[in-house]
Short mmCIF file of C-alpha atoms in Angstrom, two decimals:
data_model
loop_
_atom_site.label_atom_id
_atom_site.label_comp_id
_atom_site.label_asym_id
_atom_site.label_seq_id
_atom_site.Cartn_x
_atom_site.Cartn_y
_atom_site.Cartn_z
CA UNK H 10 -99.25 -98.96 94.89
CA UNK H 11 -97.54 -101.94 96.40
CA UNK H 12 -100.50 -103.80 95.40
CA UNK H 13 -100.41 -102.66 91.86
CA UNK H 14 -97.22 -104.14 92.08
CA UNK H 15 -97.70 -107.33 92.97
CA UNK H 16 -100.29 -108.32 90.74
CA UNK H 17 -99.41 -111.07 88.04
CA UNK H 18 -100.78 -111.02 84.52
CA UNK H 19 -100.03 -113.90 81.68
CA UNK H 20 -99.01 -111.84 78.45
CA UNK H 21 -100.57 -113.39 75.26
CA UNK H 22 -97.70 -114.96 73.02
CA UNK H 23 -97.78 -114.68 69.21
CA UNK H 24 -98.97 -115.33 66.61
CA UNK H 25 -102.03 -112.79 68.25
CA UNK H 26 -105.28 -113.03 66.37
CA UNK H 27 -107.74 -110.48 67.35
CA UNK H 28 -111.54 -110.07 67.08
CA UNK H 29 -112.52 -106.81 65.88
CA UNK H 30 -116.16 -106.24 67.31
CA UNK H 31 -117.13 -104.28 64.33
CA UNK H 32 -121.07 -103.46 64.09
CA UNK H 33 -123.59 -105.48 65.91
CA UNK H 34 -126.00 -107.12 63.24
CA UNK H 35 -127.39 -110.04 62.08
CA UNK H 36 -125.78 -112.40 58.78
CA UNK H 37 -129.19 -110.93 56.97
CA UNK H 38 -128.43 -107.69 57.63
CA UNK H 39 -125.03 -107.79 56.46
CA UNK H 40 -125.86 -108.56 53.23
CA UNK H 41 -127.31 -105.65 51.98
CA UNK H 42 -124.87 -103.56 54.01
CA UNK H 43 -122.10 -105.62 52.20
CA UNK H 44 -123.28 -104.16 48.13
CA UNK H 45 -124.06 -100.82 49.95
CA UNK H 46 -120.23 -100.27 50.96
CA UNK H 47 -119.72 -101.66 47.69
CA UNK H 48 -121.38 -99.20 45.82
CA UNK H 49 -119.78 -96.55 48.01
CA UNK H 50 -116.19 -98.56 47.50
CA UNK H 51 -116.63 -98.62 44.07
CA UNK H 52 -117.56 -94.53 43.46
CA UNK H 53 -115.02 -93.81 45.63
CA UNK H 54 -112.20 -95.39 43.45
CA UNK H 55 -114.05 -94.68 39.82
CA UNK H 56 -113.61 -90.53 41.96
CA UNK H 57 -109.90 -90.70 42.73
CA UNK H 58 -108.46 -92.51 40.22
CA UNK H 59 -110.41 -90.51 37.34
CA UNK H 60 -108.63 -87.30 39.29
CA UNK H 61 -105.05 -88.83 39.28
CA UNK H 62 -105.43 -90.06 35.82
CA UNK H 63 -106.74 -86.36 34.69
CA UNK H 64 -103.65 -84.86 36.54
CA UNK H 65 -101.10 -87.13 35.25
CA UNK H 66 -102.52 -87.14 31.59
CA UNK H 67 -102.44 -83.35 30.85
CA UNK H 68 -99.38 -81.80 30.78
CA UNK H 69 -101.30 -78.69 31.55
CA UNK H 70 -102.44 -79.53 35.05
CA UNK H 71 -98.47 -80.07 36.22
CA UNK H 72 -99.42 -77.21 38.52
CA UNK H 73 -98.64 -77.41 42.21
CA UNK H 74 -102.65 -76.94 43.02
CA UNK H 75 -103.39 -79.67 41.02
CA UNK H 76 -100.57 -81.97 42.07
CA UNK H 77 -101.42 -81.60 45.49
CA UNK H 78 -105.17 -82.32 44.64
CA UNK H 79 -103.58 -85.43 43.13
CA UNK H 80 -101.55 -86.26 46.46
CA UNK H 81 -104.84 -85.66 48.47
CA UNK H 82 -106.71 -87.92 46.10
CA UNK H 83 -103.91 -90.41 46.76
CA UNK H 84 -104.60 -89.90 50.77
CA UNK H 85 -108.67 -90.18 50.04
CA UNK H 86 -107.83 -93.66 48.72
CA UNK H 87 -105.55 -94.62 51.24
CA UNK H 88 -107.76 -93.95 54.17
CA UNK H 89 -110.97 -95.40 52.43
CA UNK H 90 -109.86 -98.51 51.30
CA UNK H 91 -108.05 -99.73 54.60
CA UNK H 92 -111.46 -99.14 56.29
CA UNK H 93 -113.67 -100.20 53.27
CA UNK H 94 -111.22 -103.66 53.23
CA UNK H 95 -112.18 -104.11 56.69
CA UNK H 96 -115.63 -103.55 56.53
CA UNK H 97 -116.90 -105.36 53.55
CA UNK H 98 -115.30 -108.51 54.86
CA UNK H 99 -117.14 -108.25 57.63
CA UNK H 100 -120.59 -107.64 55.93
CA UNK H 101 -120.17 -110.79 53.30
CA UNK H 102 -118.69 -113.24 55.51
CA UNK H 103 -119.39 -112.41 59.45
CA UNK H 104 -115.62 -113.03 59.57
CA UNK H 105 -113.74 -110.49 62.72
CA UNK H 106 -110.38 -112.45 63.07
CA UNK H 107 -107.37 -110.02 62.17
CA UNK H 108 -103.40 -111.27 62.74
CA UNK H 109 -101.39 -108.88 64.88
CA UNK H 110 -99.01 -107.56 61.82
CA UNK H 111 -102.58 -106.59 59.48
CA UNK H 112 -103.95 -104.88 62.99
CA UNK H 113 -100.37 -102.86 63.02
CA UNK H 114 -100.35 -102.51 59.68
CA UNK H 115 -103.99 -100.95 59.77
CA UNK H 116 -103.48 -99.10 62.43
CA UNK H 117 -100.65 -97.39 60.76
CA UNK H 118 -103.12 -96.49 57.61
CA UNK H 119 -105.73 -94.71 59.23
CA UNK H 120 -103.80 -92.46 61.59
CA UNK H 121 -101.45 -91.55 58.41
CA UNK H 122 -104.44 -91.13 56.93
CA UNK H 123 -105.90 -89.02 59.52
CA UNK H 124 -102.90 -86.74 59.82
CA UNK H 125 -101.49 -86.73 55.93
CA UNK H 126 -105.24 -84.94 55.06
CA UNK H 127 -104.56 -82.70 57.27
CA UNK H 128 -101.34 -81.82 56.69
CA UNK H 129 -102.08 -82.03 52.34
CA UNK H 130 -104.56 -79.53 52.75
CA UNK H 131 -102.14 -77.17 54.88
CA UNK H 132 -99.78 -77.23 51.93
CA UNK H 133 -102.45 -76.69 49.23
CA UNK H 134 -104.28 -73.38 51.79
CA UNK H 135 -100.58 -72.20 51.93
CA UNK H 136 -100.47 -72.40 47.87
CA UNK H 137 -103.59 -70.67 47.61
CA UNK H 138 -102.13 -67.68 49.53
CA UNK H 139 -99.22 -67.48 47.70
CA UNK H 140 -101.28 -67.42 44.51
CA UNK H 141 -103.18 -64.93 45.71
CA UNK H 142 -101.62 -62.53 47.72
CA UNK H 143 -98.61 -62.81 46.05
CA UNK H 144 -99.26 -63.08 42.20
CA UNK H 145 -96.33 -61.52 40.65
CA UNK H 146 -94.27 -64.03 42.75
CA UNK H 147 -95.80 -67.15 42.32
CA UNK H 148 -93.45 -68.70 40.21
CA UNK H 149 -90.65 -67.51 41.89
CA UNK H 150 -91.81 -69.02 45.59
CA UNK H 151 -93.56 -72.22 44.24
CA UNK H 152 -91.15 -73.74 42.26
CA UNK H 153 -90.93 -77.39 41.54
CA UNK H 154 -88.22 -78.12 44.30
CA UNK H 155 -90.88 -75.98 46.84
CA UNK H 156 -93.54 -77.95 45.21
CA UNK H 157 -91.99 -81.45 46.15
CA UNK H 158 -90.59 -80.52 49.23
CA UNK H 159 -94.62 -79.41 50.41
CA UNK H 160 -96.10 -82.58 49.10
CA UNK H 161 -92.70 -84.31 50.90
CA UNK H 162 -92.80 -83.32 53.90
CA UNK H 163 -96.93 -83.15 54.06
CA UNK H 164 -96.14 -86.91 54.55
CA UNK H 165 -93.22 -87.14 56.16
CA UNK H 166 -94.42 -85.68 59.11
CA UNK H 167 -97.12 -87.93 59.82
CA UNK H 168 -95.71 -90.97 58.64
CA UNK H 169 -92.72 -90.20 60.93
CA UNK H 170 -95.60 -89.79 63.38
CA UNK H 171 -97.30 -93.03 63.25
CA UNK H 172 -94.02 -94.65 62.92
CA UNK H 173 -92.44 -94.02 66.03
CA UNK H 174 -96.26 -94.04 68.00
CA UNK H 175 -96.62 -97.83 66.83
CA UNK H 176 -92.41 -98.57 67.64
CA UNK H 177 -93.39 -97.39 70.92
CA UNK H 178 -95.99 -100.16 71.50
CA UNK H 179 -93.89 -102.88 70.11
CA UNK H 180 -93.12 -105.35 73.41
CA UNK H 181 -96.17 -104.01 75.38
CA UNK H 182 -97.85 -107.32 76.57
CA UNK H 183 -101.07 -107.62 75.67
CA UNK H 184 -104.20 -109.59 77.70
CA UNK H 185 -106.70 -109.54 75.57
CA UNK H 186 -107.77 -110.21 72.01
CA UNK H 187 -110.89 -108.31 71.64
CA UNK H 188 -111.16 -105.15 70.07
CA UNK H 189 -114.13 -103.30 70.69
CA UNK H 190 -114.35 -100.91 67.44
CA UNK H 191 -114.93 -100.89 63.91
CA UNK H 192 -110.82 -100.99 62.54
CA UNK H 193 -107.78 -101.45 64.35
CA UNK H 194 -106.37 -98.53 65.82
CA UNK H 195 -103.34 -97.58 68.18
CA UNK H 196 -106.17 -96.69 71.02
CA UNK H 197 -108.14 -99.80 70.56
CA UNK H 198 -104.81 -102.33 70.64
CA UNK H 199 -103.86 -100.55 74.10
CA UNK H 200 -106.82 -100.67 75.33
CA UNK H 201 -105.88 -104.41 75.60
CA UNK H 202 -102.65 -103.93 77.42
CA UNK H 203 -101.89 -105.82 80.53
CA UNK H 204 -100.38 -102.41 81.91
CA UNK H 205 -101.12 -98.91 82.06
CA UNK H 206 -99.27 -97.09 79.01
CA UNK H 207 -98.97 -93.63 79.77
CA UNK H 208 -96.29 -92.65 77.78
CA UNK H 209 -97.91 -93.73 74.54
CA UNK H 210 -100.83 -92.15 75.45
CA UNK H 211 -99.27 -88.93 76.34
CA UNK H 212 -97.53 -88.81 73.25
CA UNK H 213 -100.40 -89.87 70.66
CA UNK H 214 -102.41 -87.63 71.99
CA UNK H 215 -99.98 -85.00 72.09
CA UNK H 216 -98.52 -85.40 68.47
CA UNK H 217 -102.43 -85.33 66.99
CA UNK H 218 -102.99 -82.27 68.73
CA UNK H 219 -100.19 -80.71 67.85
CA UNK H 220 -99.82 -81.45 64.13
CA UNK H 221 -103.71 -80.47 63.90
CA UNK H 222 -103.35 -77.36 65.42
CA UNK H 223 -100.19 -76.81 63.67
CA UNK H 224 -102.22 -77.07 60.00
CA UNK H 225 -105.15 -75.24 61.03
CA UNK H 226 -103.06 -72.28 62.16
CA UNK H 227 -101.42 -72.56 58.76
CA UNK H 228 -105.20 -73.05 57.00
CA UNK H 229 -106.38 -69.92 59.12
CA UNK H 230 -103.43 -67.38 58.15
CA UNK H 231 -104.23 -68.26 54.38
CA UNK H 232 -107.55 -67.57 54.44
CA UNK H 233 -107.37 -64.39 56.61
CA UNK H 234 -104.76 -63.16 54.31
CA UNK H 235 -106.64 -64.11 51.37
CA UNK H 236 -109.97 -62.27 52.63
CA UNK H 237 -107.77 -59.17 53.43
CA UNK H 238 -106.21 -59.36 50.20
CA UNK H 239 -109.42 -59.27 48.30
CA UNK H 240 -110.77 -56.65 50.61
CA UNK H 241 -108.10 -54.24 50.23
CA UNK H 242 -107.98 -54.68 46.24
CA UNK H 243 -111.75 -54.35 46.19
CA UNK H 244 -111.83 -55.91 42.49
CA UNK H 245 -114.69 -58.01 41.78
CA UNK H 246 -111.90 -59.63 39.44
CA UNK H 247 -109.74 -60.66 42.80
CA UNK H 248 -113.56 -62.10 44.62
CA UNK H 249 -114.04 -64.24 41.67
CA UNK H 250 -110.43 -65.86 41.99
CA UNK H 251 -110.75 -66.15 45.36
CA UNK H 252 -114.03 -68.38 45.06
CA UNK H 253 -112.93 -70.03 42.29
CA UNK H 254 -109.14 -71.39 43.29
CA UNK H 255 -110.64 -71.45 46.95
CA UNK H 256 -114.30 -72.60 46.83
CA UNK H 257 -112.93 -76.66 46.49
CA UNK H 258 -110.57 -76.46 49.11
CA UNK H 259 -111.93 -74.83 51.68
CA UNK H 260 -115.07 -76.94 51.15
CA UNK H 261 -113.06 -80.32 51.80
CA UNK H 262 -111.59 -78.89 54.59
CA UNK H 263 -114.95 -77.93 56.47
CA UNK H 264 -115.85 -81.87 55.29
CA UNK H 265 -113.33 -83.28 56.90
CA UNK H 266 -113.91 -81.30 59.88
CA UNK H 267 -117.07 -81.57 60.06
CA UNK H 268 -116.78 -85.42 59.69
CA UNK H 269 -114.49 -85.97 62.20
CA UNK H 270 -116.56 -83.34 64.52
CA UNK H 271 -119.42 -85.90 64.41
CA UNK H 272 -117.36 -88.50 66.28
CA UNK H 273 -117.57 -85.99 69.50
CA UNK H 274 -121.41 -85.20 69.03
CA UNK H 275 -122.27 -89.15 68.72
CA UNK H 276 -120.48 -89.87 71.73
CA UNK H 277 -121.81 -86.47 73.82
CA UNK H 278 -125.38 -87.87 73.07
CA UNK H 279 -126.55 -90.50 75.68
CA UNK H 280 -129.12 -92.26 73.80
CA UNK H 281 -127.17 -92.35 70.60
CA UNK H 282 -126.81 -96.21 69.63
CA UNK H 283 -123.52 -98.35 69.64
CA UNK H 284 -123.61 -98.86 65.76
CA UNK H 285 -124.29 -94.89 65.04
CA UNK H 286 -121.52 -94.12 67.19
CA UNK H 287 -119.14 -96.91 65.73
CA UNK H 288 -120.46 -95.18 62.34
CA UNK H 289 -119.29 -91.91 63.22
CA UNK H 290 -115.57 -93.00 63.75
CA UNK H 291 -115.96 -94.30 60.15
CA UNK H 292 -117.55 -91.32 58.85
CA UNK H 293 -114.78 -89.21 57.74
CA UNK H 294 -112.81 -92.38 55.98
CA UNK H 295 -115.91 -92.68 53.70
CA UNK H 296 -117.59 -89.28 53.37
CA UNK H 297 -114.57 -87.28 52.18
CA UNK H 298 -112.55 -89.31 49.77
CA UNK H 299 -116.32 -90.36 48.25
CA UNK H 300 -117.53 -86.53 47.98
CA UNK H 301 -114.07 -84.89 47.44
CA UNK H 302 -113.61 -85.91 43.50
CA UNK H 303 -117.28 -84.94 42.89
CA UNK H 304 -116.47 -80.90 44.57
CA UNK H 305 -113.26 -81.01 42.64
CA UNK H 306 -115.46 -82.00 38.98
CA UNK H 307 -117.82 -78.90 40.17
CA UNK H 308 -115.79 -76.37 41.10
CA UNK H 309 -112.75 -76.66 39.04
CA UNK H 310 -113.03 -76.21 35.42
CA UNK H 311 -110.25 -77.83 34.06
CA UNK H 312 -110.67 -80.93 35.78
CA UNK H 313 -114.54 -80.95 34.53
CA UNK H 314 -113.17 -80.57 30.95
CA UNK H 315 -110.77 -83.06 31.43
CA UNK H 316 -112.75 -85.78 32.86
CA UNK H 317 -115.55 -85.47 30.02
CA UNK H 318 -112.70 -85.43 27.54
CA UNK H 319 -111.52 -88.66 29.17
CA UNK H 320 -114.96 -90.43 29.17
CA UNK H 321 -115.48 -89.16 25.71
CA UNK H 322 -112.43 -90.55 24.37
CA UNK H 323 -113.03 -94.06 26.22
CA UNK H 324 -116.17 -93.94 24.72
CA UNK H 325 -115.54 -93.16 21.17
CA UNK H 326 -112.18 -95.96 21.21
CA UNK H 327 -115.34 -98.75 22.03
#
């Protein structure tokens, strides 16, 4: 200990520009990689924004399942283009350098980003039940006060969060400039501390865990209550509501999930490749918000009526 003490380190001094390591290829092969995320970039805004528009456009969808579709799509877009920003750069240019507000700034994105989903698609499971289970009260419990104070405090919570994990590091020296992943996170920028930080740790860790368990308990109670609601009705009538109000939600949950699952395969695997596992911490900022407006114009029919009534209409006015 008395030797941890004593040594010295030389803090850097702003302005702090750091490298972000990013994927390892060649100028040739970033190219291609560069219209590829562009492609992706591009359906992933064209999805979202079509959704908000819908929402926002028909007076009939002011309902607090589609709202809160809107405030995920919202998320979706927040999360994918702070990555997408970052990576595209990258591709076209070979350029790394990022200033230490934009790394902050970043940072703070994708872990709201990370937690808001999570919490968004509480709110919406929790709507679902309600719906559901409790029919001739619907109106009653979700009224527009409950409505905004869901989709409130859905990102309160993780902003608050993020907020106070990021305070935390403000005035931790730092030694190095390098950051050895794909975007700037609150892990990566501490991993160039020039001292152990075990209180941030402790408490990053232990506000993800919590809020995720926290919305997956919520998820779970819905959906058990749901099933048991249908099963003790045993109406075909109460199945086929079930699916249909359900069906979209519960299938971007599993996505994200699923997505964000792959990060702890890809790393479990010894021979997996740096870039594959760098991919996989991307993975569920690009496959969700790009797949979720594409379940949402399957599954629900008034969206899918909507959106061909909008490109009908923009259509017809050229």
């Amino acid at each position: 200990m008395a030797e941890m003490e004593n040594v010295s380190y030389v803090p850097l001094k702003q302005p702090i520009v750091f490298t972000v390591e990013g994927f390892i290829i060649t100028r040739q092969q970033g190219y291609p990689l560069f219209v590829a995320s562009l492609i992706v970039y591009a359906v992933m805004l064209l999805g979202n924004i079509t959704v908000v528009t819908v929402i926002a456009t028909d007076a009939k969808l002011h309902k607090p399942m589609y709202v809160m579709m809107c405030n995920l799509a919202v998320c979706d877009l927040l999360g994918g283009t702070t990555v997408m920003a970052q990576l595209m750069p990258q591709f076209l240019t070979g350029d790394k350098t990022i200033g230490y507000v934009a790394a902050i700034v970043q940072a703070f994105c994708v872990h709201t980003y990370g937690a808001a989903v999570s919490s968004i698609l509480s709110a919406m499971a929790y709507d679902r039940y309600v719906a559901i289970c409790q029919p001739l009260q619907y109106h009653t419990i979700m009224t527009t006060t409950r409505l905004v104070s869901l989709c409130f405090v859905a990102w309160l919570i993780p902003i608050c969060q993020v907020m106070i994990l990021l305070i935390m590091n403000v005035g931790t020296p730092l030694c190095g400039t390098l950051i050895t992943h794909v975007y700037c996170s609150n892990r990566a920028i501490l991993r160039l501390a020039c001292i152990p930080t075990p209180i941030n740790d402790t408490y990053g860790l232990g506000s993800a865990y919590s809020l995720s368990t926290s919305c997956f308990l919520v998820i779970a109670f819905s959906y058990v209550n749901i099933l048991k609601a249908c099963v003790i009705k045993q109406e075909k009538n109460s199945w086929s509501k079930a699916t249909q109000t359900c069906a979209s939600h519960l299938t971007i949950y599993i996505l994200f999930e699923i997505s964000t699952f792959t990060i702890v395969i890809t790393y479990s695997l010894k021979d997996t490749s740096l870039n594959a596992r760098k991919f996989s911490t991307i993975l569920s900022f690009i496959l969700p918000p790009t797949v979720n407006p594409i379940i949402y114009g399957i599954a629900m029919k008034d969206i899918r009526k909507n959106i061909v009534k909008l490109f009908k209409s923009n259509v017809s006015s050229k």
